[in-house]
Tab-separated table of C-alpha atoms and ligand atoms in Angstrom:
chain	number	residue	atom	x	y	z
A	1	MET	CA	-21.447	19.301	50.189
A	2	LYS	CA	-23.992	20.496	46.783
A	3	LYS	CA	-20.942	21.589	45.639
A	4	ASN	CA	-18.811	18.616	45.907
A	5	THR	CA	-21.341	16.115	44.865
A	6	ALA	CA	-21.378	18.209	41.722
A	7	TRP	CA	-17.802	17.727	41.373
A	8	ALA	CA	-17.855	15.092	41.511
A	9	THR	CA	-19.866	13.836	39.777
A	10	ILE	CA	-19.089	15.744	36.768
A	11	ARG	CA	-15.322	14.010	37.539
A	12	ASN	CA	-16.717	10.647	37.674
A	13	LEU	CA	-19.065	11.700	34.301
A	14	SER	CA	-15.283	12.727	32.292
A	15	ILE	CA	-13.929	9.406	33.945
A	16	ILE	CA	-16.558	7.633	32.167
A	17	LEU	CA	-16.107	9.474	28.637
A	18	ALA	CA	-12.322	9.293	29.224
A	19	PHE	CA	-12.468	5.043	29.127
A	20	ALA	CA	-15.046	5.785	26.109
A	21	SER	CA	-12.875	8.107	23.809
A	22	LEU	CA	-9.543	5.179	24.455
A	23	GLY	CA	-12.604	1.878	23.948
A	24	GLY	CA	-13.275	4.252	20.487
A	25	THR	CA	-10.276	4.806	20.176
A	26	LEU	CA	-8.545	1.424	20.931
A	27	LEU	CA	-11.655	0.278	18.454
A	28	ALA	CA	-10.414	1.424	16.034
A	29	GLN	CA	-7.163	0.598	15.896
A	30	GLU	CA	-8.328	-3.229	16.331
A	31	SER	CA	-10.077	-2.538	13.561
A	32	LYS	CA	-7.768	-2.271	11.177
A	33	ILE	CA	-6.891	-5.040	8.399
A	34	SER	CA	-3.334	-5.071	9.133
A	35	SER	CA	-3.641	-6.023	12.869
A	36	THR	CA	-5.697	-8.584	12.491
A	37	LEU	CA	-2.988	-10.852	9.957
A	38	ALA	CA	-0.282	-11.966	10.471
A	39	PRO	CA	-0.801	-13.965	14.522
A	40	THR	CA	2.358	-15.222	13.552
A	41	PRO	CA	5.545	-15.164	11.631
A	42	PRO	CA	4.661	-15.952	8.425
A	43	MET	CA	5.291	-18.363	6.089
A	44	GLY	CA	6.181	-19.620	2.547
A	45	TRP	CA	8.162	-19.458	0.084
A	46	ASN	CA	9.848	-16.506	-2.734
A	47	SER	CA	11.341	-16.449	-5.767
A	48	TRP	CA	14.252	-13.593	-5.010
A	49	ASN	CA	17.639	-16.216	-3.064
A	50	LYS	CA	17.709	-18.641	-5.716
A	51	PHE	CA	16.414	-17.085	-9.258
A	52	ALA	CA	16.244	-13.437	-8.924
A	53	CYS	CA	15.407	-11.890	-12.081
A	54	ASN	CA	14.284	-15.000	-13.878
A	55	VAL	CA	10.692	-15.724	-12.708
A	56	SER	CA	7.890	-16.956	-14.582
A	57	GLU	CA	4.669	-18.376	-14.620
A	58	ASP	CA	6.323	-21.946	-15.320
A	59	LEU	CA	8.512	-21.354	-12.133
A	60	ILE	CA	5.319	-20.484	-9.848
A	61	ARG	CA	2.674	-23.262	-10.906
A	62	GLN	CA	5.513	-25.853	-10.131
A	63	THR	CA	6.563	-24.213	-6.838
A	64	ALA	CA	3.097	-24.108	-5.508
A	65	ASP	CA	3.036	-27.518	-6.695
A	66	ALA	CA	5.774	-28.734	-5.163
A	67	MET	CA	5.151	-26.541	-2.237
A	68	VAL	CA	2.338	-29.500	-1.229
A	69	LYS	CA	4.214	-32.484	-2.507
A	70	SER	CA	7.376	-32.464	-0.935
A	71	GLY	CA	5.389	-31.471	2.835
A	72	MET	CA	6.510	-27.855	3.418
A	73	LYS	CA	2.001	-27.194	3.131
A	74	ALA	CA	1.640	-29.635	5.296
A	75	ALA	CA	4.935	-28.164	7.818
A	76	GLY	CA	2.666	-24.882	7.217
A	77	TYR	CA	4.445	-23.332	4.520
A	78	GLU	CA	1.453	-21.007	3.219
A	79	TYR	CA	2.703	-18.255	1.027
A	80	VAL	CA	3.876	-18.388	-2.619
A	81	VAL	CA	5.942	-15.448	-3.011
A	82	ILE	CA	6.757	-13.428	-6.729
A	83	ASP	CA	9.778	-11.210	-5.906
A	84	ASP	CA	10.698	-7.782	-9.090
A	85	CYS	CA	10.952	-8.040	-12.468
A	86	TRP	CA	6.965	-10.014	-12.913
A	87	GLN	CA	6.708	-6.412	-13.580
A	88	ILE	CA	6.873	-4.928	-17.082
A	89	ALA	CA	5.532	-1.347	-17.772
A	90	ARG	CA	2.644	0.664	-17.371
A	91	ASP	CA	-0.551	0.468	-19.962
A	92	LYS	CA	-1.583	3.941	-20.753
A	93	VAL	CA	-3.756	4.936	-17.608
A	94	GLY	CA	-0.552	3.683	-15.557
A	95	ASN	CA	-1.806	0.771	-15.061
A	96	ILE	CA	0.864	-2.051	-14.417
A	97	VAL	CA	1.303	-4.993	-16.983
A	98	ALA	CA	2.575	-8.289	-15.634
A	99	ASP	CA	5.162	-9.010	-18.866
A	100	PRO	CA	3.518	-11.371	-21.390
A	101	GLN	CA	6.347	-13.611	-22.734
A	102	ARG	CA	7.165	-14.271	-18.632
A	103	PHE	CA	3.141	-14.697	-17.726
A	104	PRO	CA	1.197	-15.095	-20.684
A	105	SER	CA	-2.390	-16.282	-18.752
A	106	GLY	CA	-2.192	-13.603	-16.966
A	107	ILE	CA	-0.550	-13.153	-12.610
A	108	LYS	CA	-5.220	-13.430	-11.558
A	109	SER	CA	-5.082	-16.816	-13.667
A	110	LEU	CA	-1.860	-17.843	-11.525
A	111	ALA	CA	-3.186	-16.892	-8.229
A	112	ASP	CA	-5.817	-18.433	-8.847
A	113	TYR	CA	-4.242	-21.828	-9.004
A	114	ILE	CA	-2.030	-20.822	-6.735
A	115	HIS	CA	-5.539	-21.001	-4.241
A	116	SER	CA	-6.344	-23.897	-5.699
A	117	LEU	CA	-3.853	-25.354	-3.814
A	118	GLY	CA	-5.457	-24.166	-0.226
A	119	LEU	CA	-2.450	-22.286	-0.673
A	120	LYS	CA	-2.107	-18.047	-0.845
A	121	PHE	CA	-0.154	-15.111	-3.454
A	122	GLY	CA	2.261	-12.835	-3.361
A	123	ILE	CA	3.191	-10.119	-5.394
A	124	TYR	CA	6.441	-7.478	-5.232
A	125	SER	CA	6.212	-4.279	-5.590
A	126	ASP	CA	8.301	-0.681	-4.094
A	127	ALA	CA	7.528	2.420	-2.290
A	128	GLY	CA	9.851	4.293	-5.168
A	129	SER	CA	9.841	5.459	-8.650
A	130	GLN	CA	11.410	1.885	-9.944
A	131	THR	CA	11.600	-1.135	-8.265
A	132	CYS	CA	15.894	-2.758	-7.454
A	133	ALA	CA	15.778	-4.119	-10.327
A	134	GLY	CA	14.412	-0.697	-12.709
A	135	ARG	CA	10.529	-2.499	-13.148
A	136	PRO	CA	8.065	-0.320	-12.632
A	137	GLY	CA	7.508	1.054	-9.210
A	138	SER	CA	4.138	2.256	-7.055
A	139	LEU	CA	4.881	5.902	-6.742
A	140	GLY	CA	1.782	8.343	-7.408
A	141	HIS	CA	0.104	4.926	-8.418
A	142	GLU	CA	-0.354	3.268	-4.989
A	143	PHE	CA	-4.026	3.203	-4.904
A	144	GLN	CA	-4.397	1.653	-8.324
A	145	ASP	CA	-1.489	-0.446	-7.388
A	146	ALA	CA	-3.369	-1.795	-4.996
A	147	HIS	CA	-6.832	-2.261	-6.467
A	148	GLN	CA	-5.056	-3.681	-9.198
A	149	TYR	CA	-3.413	-6.300	-6.359
A	150	ALA	CA	-6.727	-6.992	-5.555
A	151	ALA	CA	-8.947	-7.819	-8.178
A	152	TRP	CA	-5.441	-9.713	-9.343
A	153	ASN	CA	-6.735	-11.551	-5.190
A	154	VAL	CA	-3.003	-11.050	-3.964
A	155	ASP	CA	-2.522	-12.111	-0.162
A	156	TYR	CA	0.686	-10.658	0.935
A	157	LEU	CA	2.291	-8.001	-0.351
A	158	LYS	CA	6.586	-7.167	-0.324
A	159	TYR	CA	6.845	-3.548	-0.589
A	160	ASP	CA	10.670	-2.448	-1.507
A	161	TRP	CA	13.019	1.105	-0.726
A	162	CYS	CA	14.950	1.450	-4.226
A	163	ASN	CA	14.981	5.042	-5.601
A	164	THR	CA	12.669	6.649	-2.938
A	165	THR	CA	14.892	9.422	-3.021
A	166	THR	CA	13.971	11.764	-0.077
A	167	GLN	CA	10.499	10.461	0.497
A	168	ASP	CA	9.817	9.777	4.274
A	169	ALA	CA	9.889	5.561	5.527
A	170	PRO	CA	7.281	5.273	8.039
A	171	ALA	CA	4.484	8.090	5.890
A	172	SER	CA	5.933	6.185	2.172
A	173	TYR	CA	4.551	2.866	4.115
A	174	ALA	CA	1.611	3.257	5.570
A	175	THR	CA	0.054	5.077	2.425
A	176	ILE	CA	0.558	1.785	0.888
A	177	ARG	CA	-0.747	0.083	4.099
A	178	GLN	CA	-4.024	2.772	3.994
A	179	ALA	CA	-4.821	2.336	-0.091
A	180	LEU	CA	-4.677	-2.062	0.651
A	181	ASP	CA	-6.930	-1.876	3.143
A	182	ALA	CA	-9.180	0.406	0.818
A	183	THR	CA	-9.645	-2.576	-0.601
A	184	GLY	CA	-10.862	-4.597	2.034
A	185	ARG	CA	-9.193	-7.368	1.057
A	186	PRO	CA	-6.930	-8.675	3.761
A	187	ILE	CA	-3.106	-8.232	2.468
A	188	VAL	CA	-0.089	-9.043	4.937
A	189	LEU	CA	2.172	-5.702	4.381
A	190	SER	CA	5.636	-6.614	4.014
A	191	ILE	CA	7.655	-3.173	4.921
A	192	CYS	CA	12.008	-4.606	2.475
A	193	GLU	CA	13.550	-1.021	3.909
A	194	TRP	CA	17.247	-2.604	5.162
A	195	GLY	CA	16.601	-1.195	8.622
A	196	THR	CA	17.770	1.525	7.005
A	197	HIS	CA	15.146	3.877	9.325
A	198	LYS	CA	14.850	1.906	11.995
A	199	PRO	CA	11.337	-0.535	11.192
A	200	TRP	CA	11.159	-1.781	14.322
A	201	LEU	CA	10.069	1.257	15.913
A	202	TRP	CA	7.183	2.281	13.098
A	203	GLY	CA	6.946	-0.246	11.400
A	204	LYS	CA	3.844	-1.526	13.659
A	205	ASP	CA	1.862	2.099	13.188
A	206	ALA	CA	2.789	1.709	9.729
A	207	GLY	CA	0.086	-0.807	9.560
A	208	GLY	CA	3.331	-3.339	8.863
A	209	ASN	CA	3.309	-7.082	9.494
A	210	LEU	CA	6.891	-8.416	8.807
A	211	TRP	CA	9.824	-5.879	8.396
A	212	ARG	CA	13.597	-6.332	7.225
A	213	THR	CA	15.471	-5.489	9.432
A	214	THR	CA	19.143	-5.209	7.583
A	215	GLY	CA	20.277	-5.505	4.448
A	216	ASP	CA	20.061	-8.580	2.217
A	217	ILE	CA	20.778	-11.804	3.338
A	218	GLN	CA	23.429	-14.183	1.305
A	219	ASP	CA	24.101	-18.178	0.267
A	220	ARG	CA	27.481	-17.973	2.779
A	221	TRP	CA	28.108	-18.277	6.873
A	222	GLU	CA	29.522	-14.927	6.838
A	223	GLY	CA	31.206	-11.829	5.552
A	224	ARG	CA	29.702	-8.785	4.755
A	225	ILE	CA	30.334	-8.064	0.812
A	226	LYS	CA	29.712	-3.778	-0.877
A	227	TRP	CA	27.612	-3.868	-3.252
A	228	PRO	CA	28.817	-2.812	-6.363
A	229	ASN	CA	27.980	0.084	-6.364
A	230	GLY	CA	29.773	0.710	-2.613
A	231	ASP	CA	26.333	0.991	-0.958
A	232	CYS	CA	26.905	-1.279	1.547
A	233	CYS	CA	26.572	-4.424	1.997
A	234	SER	CA	24.982	-8.105	1.064
A	235	ASN	CA	25.416	-10.330	5.003
A	236	GLY	CA	26.346	-13.579	5.447
A	237	MET	CA	23.877	-15.581	7.410
A	238	VAL	CA	25.647	-14.585	11.420
A	239	ASP	CA	26.061	-10.937	9.969
A	240	ILE	CA	22.262	-11.012	10.365
A	241	VAL	CA	22.248	-13.019	12.742
A	242	GLU	CA	24.581	-10.600	15.408
A	243	MET	CA	22.214	-6.940	13.794
A	244	GLN	CA	18.853	-9.090	14.933
A	245	ASN	CA	20.335	-9.407	18.756
A	246	GLY	CA	18.779	-6.754	20.759
A	247	LEU	CA	15.645	-6.085	18.699
A	248	GLU	CA	13.304	-8.881	20.055
A	249	SER	CA	11.534	-6.861	22.169
A	250	TYR	CA	9.723	-4.502	18.994
A	251	ALA	CA	8.577	-8.212	17.228
A	252	GLY	CA	4.578	-10.205	18.452
A	253	PRO	CA	1.706	-10.826	16.894
A	254	GLY	CA	0.710	-9.892	13.521
A	255	HIS	CA	3.634	-6.696	13.571
A	256	TRP	CA	7.240	-9.657	13.243
A	257	ASN	CA	10.738	-8.729	12.870
A	258	ASP	CA	12.894	-10.171	9.658
A	259	PRO	CA	15.917	-10.912	8.962
A	260	ASP	CA	15.517	-11.765	5.356
A	261	MET	CA	14.666	-14.528	3.643
A	262	LEU	CA	16.162	-18.507	4.743
A	263	GLU	CA	19.092	-19.343	1.838
A	264	VAL	CA	18.028	-23.287	3.749
A	265	GLY	CA	19.558	-25.542	0.340
A	266	ASN	CA	20.896	-22.906	-2.531
A	267	GLY	CA	24.238	-24.507	-1.577
A	268	GLY	CA	26.049	-22.308	-0.196
A	269	MET	CA	26.614	-23.452	2.944
A	270	THR	CA	26.542	-26.724	4.831
A	271	ASP	CA	23.699	-28.773	5.364
A	272	THR	CA	24.860	-27.949	9.944
A	273	GLU	CA	25.727	-24.416	8.462
A	274	TYR	CA	21.732	-24.307	7.304
A	275	ARG	CA	20.256	-26.272	10.048
A	276	SER	CA	22.404	-23.678	12.657
A	277	HIS	CA	20.359	-21.398	9.805
A	278	PHE	CA	16.741	-22.583	10.044
A	279	SER	CA	17.506	-22.620	14.259
A	280	LEU	CA	18.669	-19.634	14.338
A	281	TRP	CA	14.845	-18.767	12.065
A	282	ALA	CA	12.822	-20.812	14.418
A	283	ILE	CA	14.242	-19.213	18.533
A	284	LEU	CA	14.027	-15.557	16.198
A	285	ALA	CA	10.562	-15.759	15.622
A	286	ALA	CA	10.655	-14.749	12.012
A	287	PRO	CA	8.613	-15.360	8.948
A	288	LEU	CA	10.044	-18.987	7.186
A	289	ILE	CA	10.223	-17.891	4.002
A	290	ALA	CA	12.421	-20.447	2.069
A	291	GLY	CA	13.853	-19.242	-1.463
A	292	ASN	CA	16.091	-22.266	-2.667
A	293	ASP	CA	14.341	-25.264	-5.732
A	294	LEU	CA	11.798	-27.013	-4.093
A	295	ARG	CA	11.355	-27.726	-7.366
A	296	THR	CA	14.762	-30.157	-6.930
A	297	MET	CA	14.848	-30.100	-2.946
A	298	ARG	CA	17.539	-32.726	-2.386
A	299	SER	CA	15.370	-34.694	0.814
A	300	GLU	CA	17.654	-33.497	3.778
A	301	ILE	CA	16.802	-29.991	2.165
A	302	ARG	CA	13.473	-31.420	2.743
A	303	ASP	CA	13.809	-32.290	5.985
A	304	ILE	CA	15.516	-28.804	7.803
A	305	LEU	CA	12.559	-27.011	6.068
A	306	THR	CA	10.251	-29.520	7.381
A	307	ASN	CA	10.998	-29.605	10.981
A	308	GLN	CA	7.986	-29.683	12.740
A	309	GLU	CA	9.101	-29.287	16.119
A	310	VAL	CA	11.469	-26.120	15.014
A	311	ILE	CA	8.973	-25.362	13.319
A	312	ALA	CA	6.421	-24.914	16.716
A	313	VAL	CA	8.838	-23.129	18.062
A	314	ASP	CA	9.092	-20.161	15.645
A	315	GLN	CA	5.316	-20.794	15.455
A	316	ASP	CA	4.555	-20.740	19.009
A	317	SER	CA	0.795	-18.384	20.132
A	318	LEU	CA	3.043	-16.154	22.757
A	319	GLY	CA	4.688	-14.553	19.794
A	320	SER	CA	7.595	-13.716	21.491
A	321	GLU	CA	10.920	-13.190	19.294
A	322	GLY	CA	14.068	-15.455	21.831
A	323	ARG	CA	17.150	-13.440	22.691
A	324	ARG	CA	20.722	-14.363	23.259
A	325	VAL	CA	21.660	-14.484	26.764
A	326	GLN	CA	24.428	-15.726	26.634
A	327	LYS	CA	28.216	-14.661	24.881
A	328	ASN	CA	31.346	-16.365	25.458
A	329	GLY	CA	33.751	-15.602	22.409
A	330	ASP	CA	32.405	-18.093	19.860
A	331	LEU	CA	30.009	-20.307	22.218
A	332	GLU	CA	26.376	-18.310	22.153
A	333	VAL	CA	23.133	-19.017	24.077
A	334	TRP	CA	19.494	-17.827	22.525
A	335	ALA	CA	17.289	-18.315	24.256
A	336	LYS	CA	12.719	-18.037	23.336
A	337	GLN	CA	10.327	-18.151	26.016
A	338	MET	CA	6.903	-20.309	24.872
A	339	LYS	CA	3.493	-19.739	26.049
A	340	ASP	CA	3.331	-22.479	27.466
A	341	GLY	CA	5.822	-21.768	30.223
A	342	GLY	CA	9.047	-23.380	28.887
A	343	ARG	CA	12.242	-22.526	26.749
A	344	ALA	CA	12.920	-23.260	23.033
A	345	VAL	CA	17.375	-22.725	23.125
A	346	VAL	CA	19.728	-22.365	20.605
A	347	LEU	CA	22.963	-23.360	21.833
A	348	PHE	CA	25.690	-22.395	18.981
A	349	ASN	CA	29.083	-22.833	17.975
A	350	ARG	CA	30.083	-20.046	15.493
A	351	ALA	CA	33.755	-21.846	16.367
A	352	THR	CA	35.648	-23.806	13.441
A	353	THR	CA	35.688	-26.860	16.211
A	354	ASP	CA	33.694	-28.913	17.837
A	355	ARG	CA	32.884	-27.433	20.894
A	356	GLU	CA	31.753	-27.968	24.970
A	357	ILE	CA	28.207	-25.143	25.506
A	358	THR	CA	25.821	-24.693	28.464
A	359	VAL	CA	23.444	-22.583	28.994
A	360	GLU	CA	22.793	-22.550	32.724
A	361	TRP	CA	19.066	-21.986	33.928
A	362	GLU	CA	19.571	-19.255	35.122
A	363	ASP	CA	19.976	-16.553	31.856
A	364	LEU	CA	15.996	-19.150	30.986
A	365	GLY	CA	14.996	-16.780	34.038
A	366	TYR	CA	14.439	-19.701	35.959
A	367	PRO	CA	16.199	-20.825	39.752
A	368	SER	CA	19.356	-23.444	39.731
A	369	HIS	CA	17.596	-25.868	42.033
A	370	LEU	CA	14.627	-26.734	38.915
A	371	GLU	CA	14.436	-29.635	37.586
A	372	ALA	CA	13.652	-28.814	33.612
A	373	ALA	CA	13.066	-31.540	31.017
A	374	VAL	CA	15.555	-31.280	27.725
A	375	ARG	CA	14.058	-32.055	24.140
A	376	ASP	CA	16.184	-32.213	21.361
A	377	LEU	CA	14.790	-31.037	19.287
A	378	TRP	CA	16.786	-32.258	16.037
A	379	GLN	CA	17.519	-35.506	17.112
A	380	LYS	CA	13.853	-35.576	17.827
A	381	LYS	CA	14.184	-36.664	21.332
A	382	ASP	CA	13.577	-36.619	25.066
A	383	LEU	CA	17.367	-35.864	26.931
A	384	GLY	CA	15.456	-36.829	29.904
A	385	LYS	CA	15.911	-34.980	33.348
A	386	PHE	CA	18.259	-31.793	34.221
A	387	THR	CA	18.547	-29.321	37.006
A	388	GLY	CA	20.294	-26.121	37.140
A	389	LYS	CA	21.621	-26.567	33.202
A	390	PHE	CA	22.386	-28.594	30.632
A	391	SER	CA	25.362	-29.028	28.691
A	392	ALA	CA	25.582	-30.470	24.791
A	393	SER	CA	28.562	-30.640	22.434
A	394	VAL	CA	28.361	-28.282	19.154
A	395	LEU	CA	29.740	-29.345	16.168
A	396	PRO	CA	31.634	-26.339	14.893
A	397	HIS	CA	29.292	-24.015	12.765
A	398	GLY	CA	26.308	-26.316	14.474
A	399	VAL	CA	23.623	-25.863	17.121
A	400	VAL	CA	22.097	-28.323	19.645
A	401	MET	CA	18.736	-26.971	19.701
A	402	ILE	CA	16.276	-28.340	22.975
A	403	THR	CA	13.872	-27.630	24.541
A	404	VAL	CA	13.508	-26.845	28.269
A	405	ASN	CA	10.676	-28.063	30.420
A	406	PRO	CA	10.170	-27.832	34.874
B	501	GLA	C1	15.952	-5.785	-2.290
B	501	GLA	C2	14.988	-6.277	-1.538
B	501	GLA	C3	15.722	-8.413	-2.121
B	501	GLA	C4	14.942	-8.535	-3.065
B	501	GLA	C5	15.779	-6.676	-4.855
B	501	GLA	C6	14.649	-7.595	-6.085
B	501	GLA	O1	16.674	-5.960	-2.930
B	501	GLA	O2	16.146	-6.313	-0.232
B	501	GLA	O3	15.565	-8.760	-0.714
B	501	GLA	O4	13.478	-8.055	-3.241
B	501	GLA	O5	15.482	-5.167	-3.903
B	501	GLA	O6	15.475	-5.941	-6.825
């Protein structure tokens, strides 16, 4: 009897110790800076899609001003990110040097200006020896660069994957996350290795807050085109959407699938197509990083980028990524669970003629006898109560985006 009691005590003690050490592990993870960042998909602007290497401090300042004046900041856009080509060399001791012609006042003063507007500042580098545009990469300079970014008050780093030869992707991204964390400054890490090594499987553990799932987007409806060097491929918007299907379970608060930056307003698609692009990014809980010229955008484009009801779907705090729940040729239904138990739904017409698309409640995980209120997020109008299903006529290459609330 006594023996049994002693064993029971030892067993109980070991259970307590096991829980204590599990608690310790969890605590260690929770205290990691990365897990406190990007509780909802990051929103902002990046220079690459419109300006490529043609970046300068004037452009970035004017864009930050336009972000405030256009209502983008009020709508939730926060990060102003300079992509490739801001950097030109390393100095004698290996510090990264900004192009003095294009950034004569230096990066710190630009970051300070952006912060003075209540916005946040992002920058770009690459895990390899050189960036994709041939500027110095961070390989071997990870801690030195992170230290420099923190000294400049950088809030966000997009970290690319060109010129990485035989590097291990998870290890390379974990190294830069360690370097960023060592500065003590909270810096969002945007992993950009184009989905090559399935970053959805390891991006969160490496400390990434978002990871590109595909090669680059280009400003066209669809069509994959090989790069001049024969590598595959630049993608149209619809090609990218197709590649998101099945990745939804990997996203959540603090760690997002990134189907690449927005092309809304860059001129290669119609406004209807841009509305589809924006709606699909929202249903995918994708980072909303605008890539157009904010200084000159038409009001129709501003209205797409600042539609608060569509943005609210993207930014829903549950952090559930939507998925395709129905496909019938060119007619698709995508749906996303919302924190309040409702659903956001995109009826997506990939065809070139008007089509009627129906969403059945059962596709949304609701019983067919349920009555639910439907609201159209582009018309900004309550459409009434519907039982079992909802149908709408959808423009060619268009969407109807609704919320369904039982
Ligand atoms: C890669 C990235 C792009 C952009 C360019 C810059 O192609 O995927 O988003 O950052 O490099 O050179």
